[in-house]
PDB file of C-alpha atoms in Angstrom:
ATOM      1  CA  UNK A   1     -36.439  60.758  70.870  1.00 87.00           C
ATOM      2  CA  UNK A   2     -33.248  61.433  68.111  1.00 96.00           C
ATOM      3  CA  UNK A   3     -31.783  63.867  70.424  1.00 95.00           C
ATOM      4  CA  UNK A   4     -29.219  66.075  68.303  1.00 96.00           C
ATOM      5  CA  UNK A   5     -30.732  65.174  65.272  1.00 98.00           C
ATOM      6  CA  UNK A   6     -31.992  67.468  62.407  1.00 98.00           C
ATOM      7  CA  UNK A   7     -34.845  66.683  60.627  1.00 98.00           C
ATOM      8  CA  UNK A   8     -34.905  67.533  56.599  1.00 98.00           C
ATOM      9  CA  UNK A   9     -37.272  67.256  53.521  1.00 98.00           C
ATOM     10  CA  UNK A  10     -35.213  67.058  50.390  1.00 98.00           C
ATOM     11  CA  UNK A  11     -35.960  66.803  46.759  1.00 98.00           C
ATOM     12  CA  UNK A  12     -35.020  64.198  44.613  1.00 98.00           C
ATOM     13  CA  UNK A  13     -36.115  63.908  41.094  1.00 97.00           C
ATOM     14  CA  UNK A  14     -38.884  61.205  42.082  1.00 96.00           C
ATOM     15  CA  UNK A  15     -40.348  62.567  45.234  1.00 98.00           C
ATOM     16  CA  UNK A  16     -39.631  64.942  48.281  1.00 98.00           C
ATOM     17  CA  UNK A  17     -37.811  62.407  51.047  1.00 99.00           C
ATOM     18  CA  UNK A  18     -38.259  63.046  54.668  1.00 98.00           C
ATOM     19  CA  UNK A  19     -35.801  62.133  57.211  1.00 98.00           C
ATOM     20  CA  UNK A  20     -33.016  62.869  59.812  1.00 98.00           C
ATOM     21  CA  UNK A  21     -29.671  63.256  60.346  1.00 98.00           C
ATOM     22  CA  UNK A  22     -27.032  63.341  63.257  1.00 98.00           C
ATOM     23  CA  UNK A  23     -23.989  62.092  64.589  1.00 98.00           C
ATOM     24  CA  UNK A  24     -20.918  62.486  62.824  1.00 97.00           C
ATOM     25  CA  UNK A  25     -18.311  60.067  60.891  1.00 98.00           C
ATOM     26  CA  UNK A  26     -19.072  57.711  57.901  1.00 98.00           C
ATOM     27  CA  UNK A  27     -22.649  57.555  56.545  1.00 99.00           C
ATOM     28  CA  UNK A  28     -25.092  55.109  57.761  1.00 99.00           C
ATOM     29  CA  UNK A  29     -28.559  55.094  55.795  1.00 99.00           C
ATOM     30  CA  UNK A  30     -31.466  53.265  57.963  1.00 99.00           C
ATOM     31  CA  UNK A  31     -34.599  52.305  56.040  1.00 99.00           C
ATOM     32  CA  UNK A  32     -37.888  51.450  57.616  1.00 98.00           C
ATOM     33  CA  UNK A  33     -40.393  48.317  57.433  1.00 98.00           C
ATOM     34  CA  UNK A  34     -44.023  48.155  57.501  1.00 98.00           C
ATOM     35  CA  UNK A  35     -45.920  49.719  59.598  1.00 98.00           C
ATOM     36  CA  UNK A  36     -43.565  51.282  60.730  1.00 98.00           C
ATOM     37  CA  UNK A  37     -41.504  55.149  59.643  1.00 98.00           C
ATOM     38  CA  UNK A  38     -38.142  56.004  60.324  1.00 98.00           C
ATOM     39  CA  UNK A  39     -39.126  56.570  64.109  1.00 98.00           C
ATOM     40  CA  UNK A  40     -38.454  52.757  63.924  1.00 98.00           C
ATOM     41  CA  UNK A  41     -34.970  53.365  64.712  1.00 98.00           C
ATOM     42  CA  UNK A  42     -35.798  55.865  67.520  1.00 98.00           C
ATOM     43  CA  UNK A  43     -33.494  53.389  69.995  1.00 98.00           C
ATOM     44  CA  UNK A  44     -31.056  52.349  67.695  1.00 98.00           C
ATOM     45  CA  UNK A  45     -29.945  55.848  65.690  1.00 98.00           C
ATOM     46  CA  UNK A  46     -28.699  57.738  68.622  1.00 98.00           C
ATOM     47  CA  UNK A  47     -26.141  54.907  69.671  1.00 98.00           C
ATOM     48  CA  UNK A  48     -24.955  54.152  65.998  1.00 98.00           C
ATOM     49  CA  UNK A  49     -24.649  58.312  65.619  1.00 98.00           C
ATOM     50  CA  UNK A  50     -21.608  58.391  68.695  1.00 98.00           C
ATOM     51  CA  UNK A  51     -19.827  56.821  66.007  1.00 98.00           C
ATOM     52  CA  UNK A  52     -20.984  57.194  62.572  1.00 98.00           C
ATOM     53  CA  UNK A  53     -23.296  60.204  60.696  1.00 98.00           C
ATOM     54  CA  UNK A  54     -26.557  58.586  60.419  1.00 98.00           C
ATOM     55  CA  UNK A  55     -29.456  59.246  58.077  1.00 99.00           C
ATOM     56  CA  UNK A  56     -33.290  57.774  58.751  1.00 99.00           C
ATOM     57  CA  UNK A  57     -35.707  58.451  56.205  1.00 99.00           C
ATOM     58  CA  UNK A  58     -39.564  57.433  55.256  1.00 98.00           C
ATOM     59  CA  UNK A  59     -39.573  55.639  51.842  1.00 98.00           C
ATOM     60  CA  UNK A  60     -41.384  57.109  49.019  1.00 98.00           C
ATOM     61  CA  UNK A  61     -44.685  57.144  49.866  1.00 98.00           C
ATOM     62  CA  UNK A  62     -44.321  56.493  53.746  1.00 98.00           C
ATOM     63  CA  UNK A  63     -44.635  58.879  56.644  1.00 98.00           C
ATOM     64  CA  UNK A  64     -43.583  62.200  55.623  1.00 98.00           C
ATOM     65  CA  UNK A  65     -42.429  61.579  52.528  1.00 98.00           C
ATOM     66  CA  UNK A  66     -43.538  62.660  48.767  1.00 98.00           C
ATOM     67  CA  UNK A  67     -46.269  60.233  47.450  1.00 98.00           C
ATOM     68  CA  UNK A  68     -46.343  60.913  44.152  1.00 98.00           C
ATOM     69  CA  UNK A  69     -49.055  59.316  41.296  1.00 98.00           C
ATOM     70  CA  UNK A  70     -48.222  55.919  40.704  1.00 98.00           C
ATOM     71  CA  UNK A  71     -49.045  54.243  37.019  1.00 98.00           C
ATOM     72  CA  UNK A  72     -50.700  51.334  35.524  1.00 98.00           C
ATOM     73  CA  UNK A  73     -47.502  48.968  35.888  1.00 98.00           C
ATOM     74  CA  UNK A  74     -46.851  50.323  39.613  1.00 98.00           C
ATOM     75  CA  UNK A  75     -43.756  51.218  38.079  1.00 98.00           C
ATOM     76  CA  UNK A  76     -43.017  54.241  40.841  1.00 98.00           C
ATOM     77  CA  UNK A  77     -43.595  52.370  43.374  1.00 98.00           C
ATOM     78  CA  UNK A  78     -40.781  49.534  42.555  1.00 98.00           C
ATOM     79  CA  UNK A  79     -38.645  48.953  44.667  1.00 98.00           C
ATOM     80  CA  UNK A  80     -36.053  50.298  42.151  1.00 98.00           C
ATOM     81  CA  UNK A  81     -37.457  53.485  41.672  1.00 98.00           C
ATOM     82  CA  UNK A  82     -37.657  54.067  45.353  1.00 98.00           C
ATOM     83  CA  UNK A  83     -33.926  53.032  45.723  1.00 98.00           C
ATOM     84  CA  UNK A  84     -33.366  56.096  43.371  1.00 98.00           C
ATOM     85  CA  UNK A  85     -34.898  58.100  45.387  1.00 98.00           C
ATOM     86  CA  UNK A  86     -32.456  56.906  48.665  1.00 98.00           C
ATOM     87  CA  UNK A  87     -29.363  57.335  46.565  1.00 98.00           C
ATOM     88  CA  UNK A  88     -30.668  61.015  45.811  1.00 98.00           C
ATOM     89  CA  UNK A  89     -30.642  61.718  49.273  1.00 98.00           C
ATOM     90  CA  UNK A  90     -27.779  60.273  50.348  1.00 98.00           C
ATOM     91  CA  UNK A  91     -25.292  62.533  47.545  1.00 98.00           C
ATOM     92  CA  UNK A  92     -27.314  65.672  48.225  1.00 98.00           C
ATOM     93  CA  UNK A  93     -26.077  65.422  51.822  1.00 98.00           C
ATOM     94  CA  UNK A  94     -22.302  64.620  50.361  1.00 98.00           C
ATOM     95  CA  UNK A  95     -22.436  60.916  50.656  1.00 98.00           C
ATOM     96  CA  UNK A  96     -21.395  58.809  47.539  1.00 98.00           C
ATOM     97  CA  UNK A  97     -20.675  55.907  49.162  1.00 98.00           C
ATOM     98  CA  UNK A  98     -22.016  54.585  52.654  1.00 99.00           C
ATOM     99  CA  UNK A  99     -23.362  52.034  55.019  1.00 99.00           C
ATOM    100  CA  UNK A 100     -26.815  50.782  54.174  1.00 99.00           C
ATOM    101  CA  UNK A 101     -29.326  49.033  57.164  1.00 99.00           C
ATOM    102  CA  UNK A 102     -33.157  48.096  56.231  1.00 99.00           C
ATOM    103  CA  UNK A 103     -35.584  46.035  57.946  1.00 98.00           C
ATOM    104  CA  UNK A 104     -38.570  44.072  56.619  1.00 98.00           C
ATOM    105  CA  UNK A 105     -39.533  46.801  53.383  1.00 98.00           C
ATOM    106  CA  UNK A 106     -36.575  48.724  53.724  1.00 98.00           C
ATOM    107  CA  UNK A 107     -34.182  45.652  53.924  1.00 98.00           C
ATOM    108  CA  UNK A 108     -36.146  45.182  49.919  1.00 98.00           C
ATOM    109  CA  UNK A 109     -35.076  48.496  49.091  1.00 98.00           C
ATOM    110  CA  UNK A 110     -31.702  47.964  50.676  1.00 98.00           C
ATOM    111  CA  UNK A 111     -30.988  44.944  48.496  1.00 98.00           C
ATOM    112  CA  UNK A 112     -32.444  46.327  45.229  1.00 98.00           C
ATOM    113  CA  UNK A 113     -30.224  49.548  45.933  1.00 98.00           C
ATOM    114  CA  UNK A 114     -27.008  47.523  46.495  1.00 98.00           C
ATOM    115  CA  UNK A 115     -27.508  45.558  43.730  1.00 98.00           C
ATOM    116  CA  UNK A 116     -28.318  48.281  40.928  1.00 98.00           C
ATOM    117  CA  UNK A 117     -25.691  50.709  42.850  1.00 98.00           C
ATOM    118  CA  UNK A 118     -22.541  48.872  43.555  1.00 98.00           C
ATOM    119  CA  UNK A 119     -20.355  51.714  43.971  1.00 98.00           C
ATOM    120  CA  UNK A 120     -22.546  53.529  46.319  1.00 98.00           C
ATOM    121  CA  UNK A 121     -23.048  50.662  49.319  1.00 98.00           C
ATOM    122  CA  UNK A 122     -20.119  49.672  51.170  1.00 98.00           C
ATOM    123  CA  UNK A 123     -21.654  47.541  53.978  1.00 98.00           C
ATOM    124  CA  UNK A 124     -25.339  46.271  53.755  1.00 99.00           C
ATOM    125  CA  UNK A 125     -27.151  44.780  56.860  1.00 99.00           C
ATOM    126  CA  UNK A 126     -30.777  43.388  55.786  1.00 98.00           C
ATOM    127  CA  UNK A 127     -33.152  42.345  58.537  1.00 98.00           C
ATOM    128  CA  UNK A 128     -35.827  39.519  58.705  1.00 98.00           C
ATOM    129  CA  UNK A 129     -36.341  39.223  54.765  1.00 98.00           C
ATOM    130  CA  UNK A 130     -35.650  36.706  52.224  1.00 98.00           C
ATOM    131  CA  UNK A 131     -35.479  38.316  48.483  1.00 97.00           C
ATOM    132  CA  UNK A 132     -38.731  38.797  46.841  1.00 96.00           C
ATOM    133  CA  UNK A 133     -38.284  36.410  44.098  1.00 94.00           C
ATOM    134  CA  UNK A 134     -37.079  33.962  46.478  1.00 95.00           C
ATOM    135  CA  UNK A 135     -40.376  34.625  48.568  1.00 96.00           C
ATOM    136  CA  UNK A 136     -42.639  33.721  45.635  1.00 95.00           C
ATOM    137  CA  UNK A 137     -41.077  31.225  44.305  1.00 94.00           C
ATOM    138  CA  UNK A 138     -40.901  29.625  47.568  1.00 93.00           C
ATOM    139  CA  UNK A 139     -44.682  30.587  48.715  1.00 93.00           C
ATOM    140  CA  UNK A 140     -47.001  27.681  50.000  1.00 93.00           C
ATOM    141  CA  UNK A 141     -49.711  27.167  52.229  1.00 93.00           C
ATOM    142  CA  UNK A 142     -48.205  27.925  55.182  1.00 92.00           C
ATOM    143  CA  UNK A 143     -46.958  31.134  53.335  1.00 92.00           C
ATOM    144  CA  UNK A 144     -50.501  32.369  52.444  1.00 92.00           C
ATOM    145  CA  UNK A 145     -51.723  32.137  55.437  1.00 92.00           C
ATOM    146  CA  UNK A 146     -49.567  33.680  57.695  1.00 90.00           C
ATOM    147  CA  UNK A 147     -48.069  36.304  55.154  1.00 91.00           C
ATOM    148  CA  UNK A 148     -52.011  37.048  54.114  1.00 94.00           C
ATOM    149  CA  UNK A 149     -51.015  40.767  54.406  1.00 95.00           C
ATOM    150  CA  UNK A 150     -49.056  40.451  51.296  1.00 95.00           C
ATOM    151  CA  UNK A 151     -52.208  39.197  49.269  1.00 96.00           C
ATOM    152  CA  UNK A 152     -54.439  41.503  50.910  1.00 97.00           C
ATOM    153  CA  UNK A 153     -52.046  44.836  50.481  1.00 98.00           C
ATOM    154  CA  UNK A 154     -51.729  43.354  46.642  1.00 98.00           C
ATOM    155  CA  UNK A 155     -54.889  43.008  45.678  1.00 98.00           C
ATOM    156  CA  UNK A 156     -56.235  45.445  42.704  1.00 98.00           C
ATOM    157  CA  UNK A 157     -57.214  49.162  43.906  1.00 98.00           C
ATOM    158  CA  UNK A 158     -59.766  50.516  45.597  1.00 98.00           C
ATOM    159  CA  UNK A 159     -60.322  47.132  47.642  1.00 98.00           C
ATOM    160  CA  UNK A 160     -57.451  47.160  49.716  1.00 98.00           C
ATOM    161  CA  UNK A 161     -57.139  50.915  50.305  1.00 98.00           C
ATOM    162  CA  UNK A 162     -61.073  51.039  51.389  1.00 98.00           C
ATOM    163  CA  UNK A 163     -60.771  48.303  54.068  1.00 98.00           C
ATOM    164  CA  UNK A 164     -57.931  50.008  55.704  1.00 98.00           C
ATOM    165  CA  UNK A 165     -59.497  53.595  55.378  1.00 97.00           C
ATOM    166  CA  UNK A 166     -62.290  52.343  57.208  1.00 98.00           C
ATOM    167  CA  UNK A 167     -60.608  51.499  59.956  1.00 97.00           C
ATOM    168  CA  UNK A 168     -56.638  51.932  59.977  1.00 97.00           C
ATOM    169  CA  UNK A 169     -55.797  50.914  63.359  1.00 97.00           C
ATOM    170  CA  UNK A 170     -56.979  47.669  62.975  1.00 97.00           C
ATOM    171  CA  UNK A 171     -54.331  46.653  60.203  1.00 97.00           C
ATOM    172  CA  UNK A 172     -51.804  48.409  62.165  1.00 98.00           C
ATOM    173  CA  UNK A 173     -52.673  47.114  65.792  1.00 97.00           C
ATOM    174  CA  UNK A 174     -53.018  43.273  63.945  1.00 96.00           C
ATOM    175  CA  UNK A 175     -49.225  43.575  62.831  1.00 97.00           C
ATOM    176  CA  UNK A 176     -47.815  45.409  66.196  1.00 97.00           C
ATOM    177  CA  UNK A 177     -49.762  42.657  68.385  1.00 97.00           C
ATOM    178  CA  UNK A 178     -48.875  39.753  66.684  1.00 96.00           C
ATOM    179  CA  UNK A 179     -45.670  40.064  64.962  1.00 96.00           C
ATOM    180  CA  UNK A 180     -43.666  40.593  68.038  1.00 97.00           C
ATOM    181  CA  UNK A 181     -42.530  39.201  70.662  1.00 96.00           C
ATOM    182  CA  UNK A 182     -41.847  42.103  73.008  1.00 96.00           C
ATOM    183  CA  UNK A 183     -45.212  43.463  73.617  1.00 85.00           C
ATOM    184  CA  UNK A 184     -44.233  46.702  75.100  1.00 93.00           C
ATOM    185  CA  UNK A 185     -41.986  47.418  72.249  1.00 97.00           C
ATOM    186  CA  UNK A 186     -43.828  50.739  70.875  1.00 97.00           C
ATOM    187  CA  UNK A 187     -43.909  53.457  72.786  1.00 96.00           C
ATOM    188  CA  UNK A 188     -47.291  55.345  72.862  1.00 96.00           C
ATOM    189  CA  UNK A 189     -46.478  58.112  70.507  1.00 96.00           C
ATOM    190  CA  UNK A 190     -44.558  55.695  68.063  1.00 97.00           C
ATOM    191  CA  UNK A 191     -47.771  53.677  67.836  1.00 97.00           C
ATOM    192  CA  UNK A 192     -49.719  56.564  67.381  1.00 97.00           C
ATOM    193  CA  UNK A 193     -47.430  57.573  64.584  1.00 97.00           C
ATOM    194  CA  UNK A 194     -47.487  54.724  62.740  1.00 98.00           C
ATOM    195  CA  UNK A 195     -51.724  54.827  63.061  1.00 97.00           C
ATOM    196  CA  UNK A 196     -51.599  58.082  61.925  1.00 97.00           C
ATOM    197  CA  UNK A 197     -49.918  57.475  58.534  1.00 97.00           C
ATOM    198  CA  UNK A 198     -51.900  54.325  57.295  1.00 98.00           C
ATOM    199  CA  UNK A 199     -54.925  57.020  58.368  1.00 97.00           C
ATOM    200  CA  UNK A 200     -53.848  59.082  55.371  1.00 98.00           C
ATOM    201  CA  UNK A 201     -55.972  57.448  51.954  1.00 98.00           C
ATOM    202  CA  UNK A 202     -52.869  58.810  49.836  1.00 98.00           C
ATOM    203  CA  UNK A 203     -50.465  56.852  52.009  1.00 98.00           C
ATOM    204  CA  UNK A 204     -52.368  53.940  52.169  1.00 98.00           C
ATOM    205  CA  UNK A 205     -52.862  53.839  48.446  1.00 98.00           C
ATOM    206  CA  UNK A 206     -48.642  54.099  48.002  1.00 98.00           C
ATOM    207  CA  UNK A 207     -48.146  51.203  50.412  1.00 98.00           C
ATOM    208  CA  UNK A 208     -50.524  49.084  48.009  1.00 98.00           C
ATOM    209  CA  UNK A 209     -49.069  50.449  45.199  1.00 98.00           C
ATOM    210  CA  UNK A 210     -45.538  49.283  47.031  1.00 98.00           C
ATOM    211  CA  UNK A 211     -46.873  45.538  47.458  1.00 98.00           C
ATOM    212  CA  UNK A 212     -48.423  45.345  43.936  1.00 98.00           C
ATOM    213  CA  UNK A 213     -44.654  46.479  42.185  1.00 98.00           C
ATOM    214  CA  UNK A 214     -43.447  43.773  44.851  1.00 98.00           C
ATOM    215  CA  UNK A 215     -45.823  41.023  43.211  1.00 97.00           C
ATOM    216  CA  UNK A 216     -44.829  42.415  39.514  1.00 98.00           C
ATOM    217  CA  UNK A 217     -41.994  44.667  38.965  1.00 98.00           C
ATOM    218  CA  UNK A 218     -39.848  43.709  42.055  1.00 98.00           C
ATOM    219  CA  UNK A 219     -40.312  39.853  41.249  1.00 98.00           C
ATOM    220  CA  UNK A 220     -39.010  40.224  37.986  1.00 98.00           C
ATOM    221  CA  UNK A 221     -36.149  42.229  38.460  1.00 98.00           C
ATOM    222  CA  UNK A 222     -35.110  39.545  40.985  1.00 97.00           C
ATOM    223  CA  UNK A 223     -35.804  36.971  38.352  1.00 96.00           C
ATOM    224  CA  UNK A 224     -33.410  38.500  36.253  1.00 97.00           C
ATOM    225  CA  UNK A 225     -30.785  39.467  38.363  1.00 97.00           C
ATOM    226  CA  UNK A 226     -31.056  35.343  39.816  1.00 96.00           C
ATOM    227  CA  UNK A 227     -27.382  33.984  38.589  1.00 94.00           C
ATOM    228  CA  UNK A 228     -26.633  36.984  36.899  1.00 97.00           C
ATOM    229  CA  UNK A 229     -25.839  39.749  39.429  1.00 97.00           C
ATOM    230  CA  UNK A 230     -24.801  39.635  43.296  1.00 97.00           C
ATOM    231  CA  UNK A 231     -24.461  41.954  45.758  1.00 98.00           C
ATOM    232  CA  UNK A 232     -20.666  42.957  45.903  1.00 98.00           C
ATOM    233  CA  UNK A 233     -20.082  44.160  49.503  1.00 98.00           C
ATOM    234  CA  UNK A 234     -20.605  42.508  52.823  1.00 98.00           C
ATOM    235  CA  UNK A 235     -23.657  41.240  54.157  1.00 98.00           C
ATOM    236  CA  UNK A 236     -25.561  41.392  57.709  1.00 99.00           C
ATOM    237  CA  UNK A 237     -28.289  38.975  57.683  1.00 98.00           C
ATOM    238  CA  UNK A 238     -30.594  38.802  61.016  1.00 98.00           C
ATOM    239  CA  UNK A 239     -33.710  37.592  61.321  1.00 98.00           C
ATOM    240  CA  UNK A 240     -36.342  36.738  63.844  1.00 97.00           C
ATOM    241  CA  UNK A 241     -35.782  33.373  65.772  1.00 94.00           C
ATOM    242  CA  UNK A 242     -39.594  33.220  66.632  1.00 91.00           C
ATOM    243  CA  UNK A 243     -41.173  34.865  63.745  1.00 91.00           C
ATOM    244  CA  UNK A 244     -42.299  33.906  60.192  1.00 92.00           C
ATOM    245  CA  UNK A 245     -38.745  33.913  58.487  1.00 95.00           C
ATOM    246  CA  UNK A 246     -37.187  31.134  60.575  1.00 94.00           C
ATOM    247  CA  UNK A 247     -40.987  29.270  60.238  1.00 93.00           C
ATOM    248  CA  UNK A 248     -40.571  29.255  56.629  1.00 94.00           C
ATOM    249  CA  UNK A 249     -37.218  28.555  55.690  1.00 95.00           C
ATOM    250  CA  UNK A 250     -34.870  25.853  56.923  1.00 93.00           C
ATOM    251  CA  UNK A 251     -31.900  27.850  56.458  1.00 96.00           C
ATOM    252  CA  UNK A 252     -32.358  31.549  55.488  1.00 97.00           C
ATOM    253  CA  UNK A 253     -28.764  32.663  55.647  1.00 97.00           C
ATOM    254  CA  UNK A 254     -28.360  29.953  52.892  1.00 98.00           C
ATOM    255  CA  UNK A 255     -30.774  31.900  50.759  1.00 98.00           C
ATOM    256  CA  UNK A 256     -28.584  35.033  50.916  1.00 98.00           C
ATOM    257  CA  UNK A 257     -25.314  33.547  50.219  1.00 98.00           C
ATOM    258  CA  UNK A 258     -26.836  33.002  46.777  1.00 97.00           C
ATOM    259  CA  UNK A 259     -27.290  36.463  46.069  1.00 98.00           C
ATOM    260  CA  UNK A 260     -23.668  37.237  47.492  1.00 98.00           C
ATOM    261  CA  UNK A 261     -20.391  35.723  48.073  1.00 96.00           C
ATOM    262  CA  UNK A 262     -19.718  37.895  51.511  1.00 98.00           C
ATOM    263  CA  UNK A 263     -22.746  36.780  53.990  1.00 98.00           C
ATOM    264  CA  UNK A 264     -22.851  36.323  57.596  1.00 98.00           C
ATOM    265  CA  UNK A 265     -25.666  36.541  59.853  1.00 98.00           C
ATOM    266  CA  UNK A 266     -27.580  34.992  63.367  1.00 97.00           C
ATOM    267  CA  UNK A 267     -31.425  34.424  64.449  1.00 98.00           C
ATOM    268  CA  UNK A 268     -32.098  36.962  67.241  1.00 98.00           C
ATOM    269  CA  UNK A 269     -34.989  35.964  69.879  1.00 97.00           C
ATOM    270  CA  UNK A 270     -37.157  37.885  69.073  1.00 98.00           C
ATOM    271  CA  UNK A 271     -40.298  38.686  66.914  1.00 97.00           C
ATOM    272  CA  UNK A 272     -40.500  40.334  63.763  1.00 97.00           C
ATOM    273  CA  UNK A 273     -39.334  43.903  64.639  1.00 98.00           C
ATOM    274  CA  UNK A 274     -35.911  43.162  65.647  1.00 98.00           C
ATOM    275  CA  UNK A 275     -34.828  46.903  66.103  1.00 98.00           C
ATOM    276  CA  UNK A 276     -37.823  47.759  68.628  1.00 98.00           C
ATOM    277  CA  UNK A 277     -37.572  44.869  70.124  1.00 98.00           C
ATOM    278  CA  UNK A 278     -34.144  43.839  70.763  1.00 98.00           C
ATOM    279  CA  UNK A 279     -32.612  47.801  70.324  1.00 98.00           C
ATOM    280  CA  UNK A 280     -29.411  46.693  72.401  1.00 98.00           C
ATOM    281  CA  UNK A 281     -28.448  43.621  70.566  1.00 98.00           C
ATOM    282  CA  UNK A 282     -29.371  45.350  67.079  1.00 98.00           C
ATOM    283  CA  UNK A 283     -26.609  48.271  67.867  1.00 98.00           C
ATOM    284  CA  UNK A 284     -24.019  45.579  69.252  1.00 98.00           C
ATOM    285  CA  UNK A 285     -24.513  43.570  65.765  1.00 98.00           C
ATOM    286  CA  UNK A 286     -24.401  46.616  63.531  1.00 98.00           C
ATOM    287  CA  UNK A 287     -21.443  48.269  65.561  1.00 98.00           C
ATOM    288  CA  UNK A 288     -19.196  44.456  64.802  1.00 98.00           C
ATOM    289  CA  UNK A 289     -20.334  44.933  61.272  1.00 98.00           C
ATOM    290  CA  UNK A 290     -20.280  48.290  59.850  1.00 98.00           C
ATOM    291  CA  UNK A 291     -16.811  49.479  61.436  1.00 94.00           C
TER     292      UNK A 291
END
């Protein structure tokens, strides 16, 4: 797994970020979703590394990255702040401009980074999300029941933290067993790593703070940008044909076209965890788009 990659821990102004780097060529940054770490890219990153310098990181608060204290307004775990970590990592590695790929939470960090740092991102790929502002503005009964994790994790501290700390594997196994279509998509060692991070109270609190920031600061920043700023680089959007994005939104691609002028994409016939359930198709799509 990640043969030929080197691990790193880079101190940024806000947090120490853990990750791996491998390959050669133009730089690509890969960002993970929930309940994952950078390990989610273990089948995609080595193939991209045949053509690119690939960097895969754990977001602030996740995996082996730092977990700085939060604040009453949750600003240390807003996507704007988390994105700054990633820009600092890439600059420390010598990359002022790079291609950017994110899944789930990583996709939210990625599009915020592209909005805030348009000169840094040359191409953006996002997977199985629509922007935060659109999520909340379009939320209904179906959303509330299918995406209950959003409300649960964003509940006031310490309620979700204490529930998760009591049985961390319950939440992780629920996600990994119920959100994919491909049930053997997670090797035992990878699944164990995802459960392990939810066994750390500091990580759980950081993740909850990220969801609290999503409902407040991230939403406010999206709404401030709506109609005023767009993503300036080409965008690829892939979504699960059998997951909640397809069920909740009649035309999710049209939503992204409100945020960028150059958008392309299509559904992938798997569940939510596209890079792990369909690594060959993910790699094919990325190689075609990133070139």
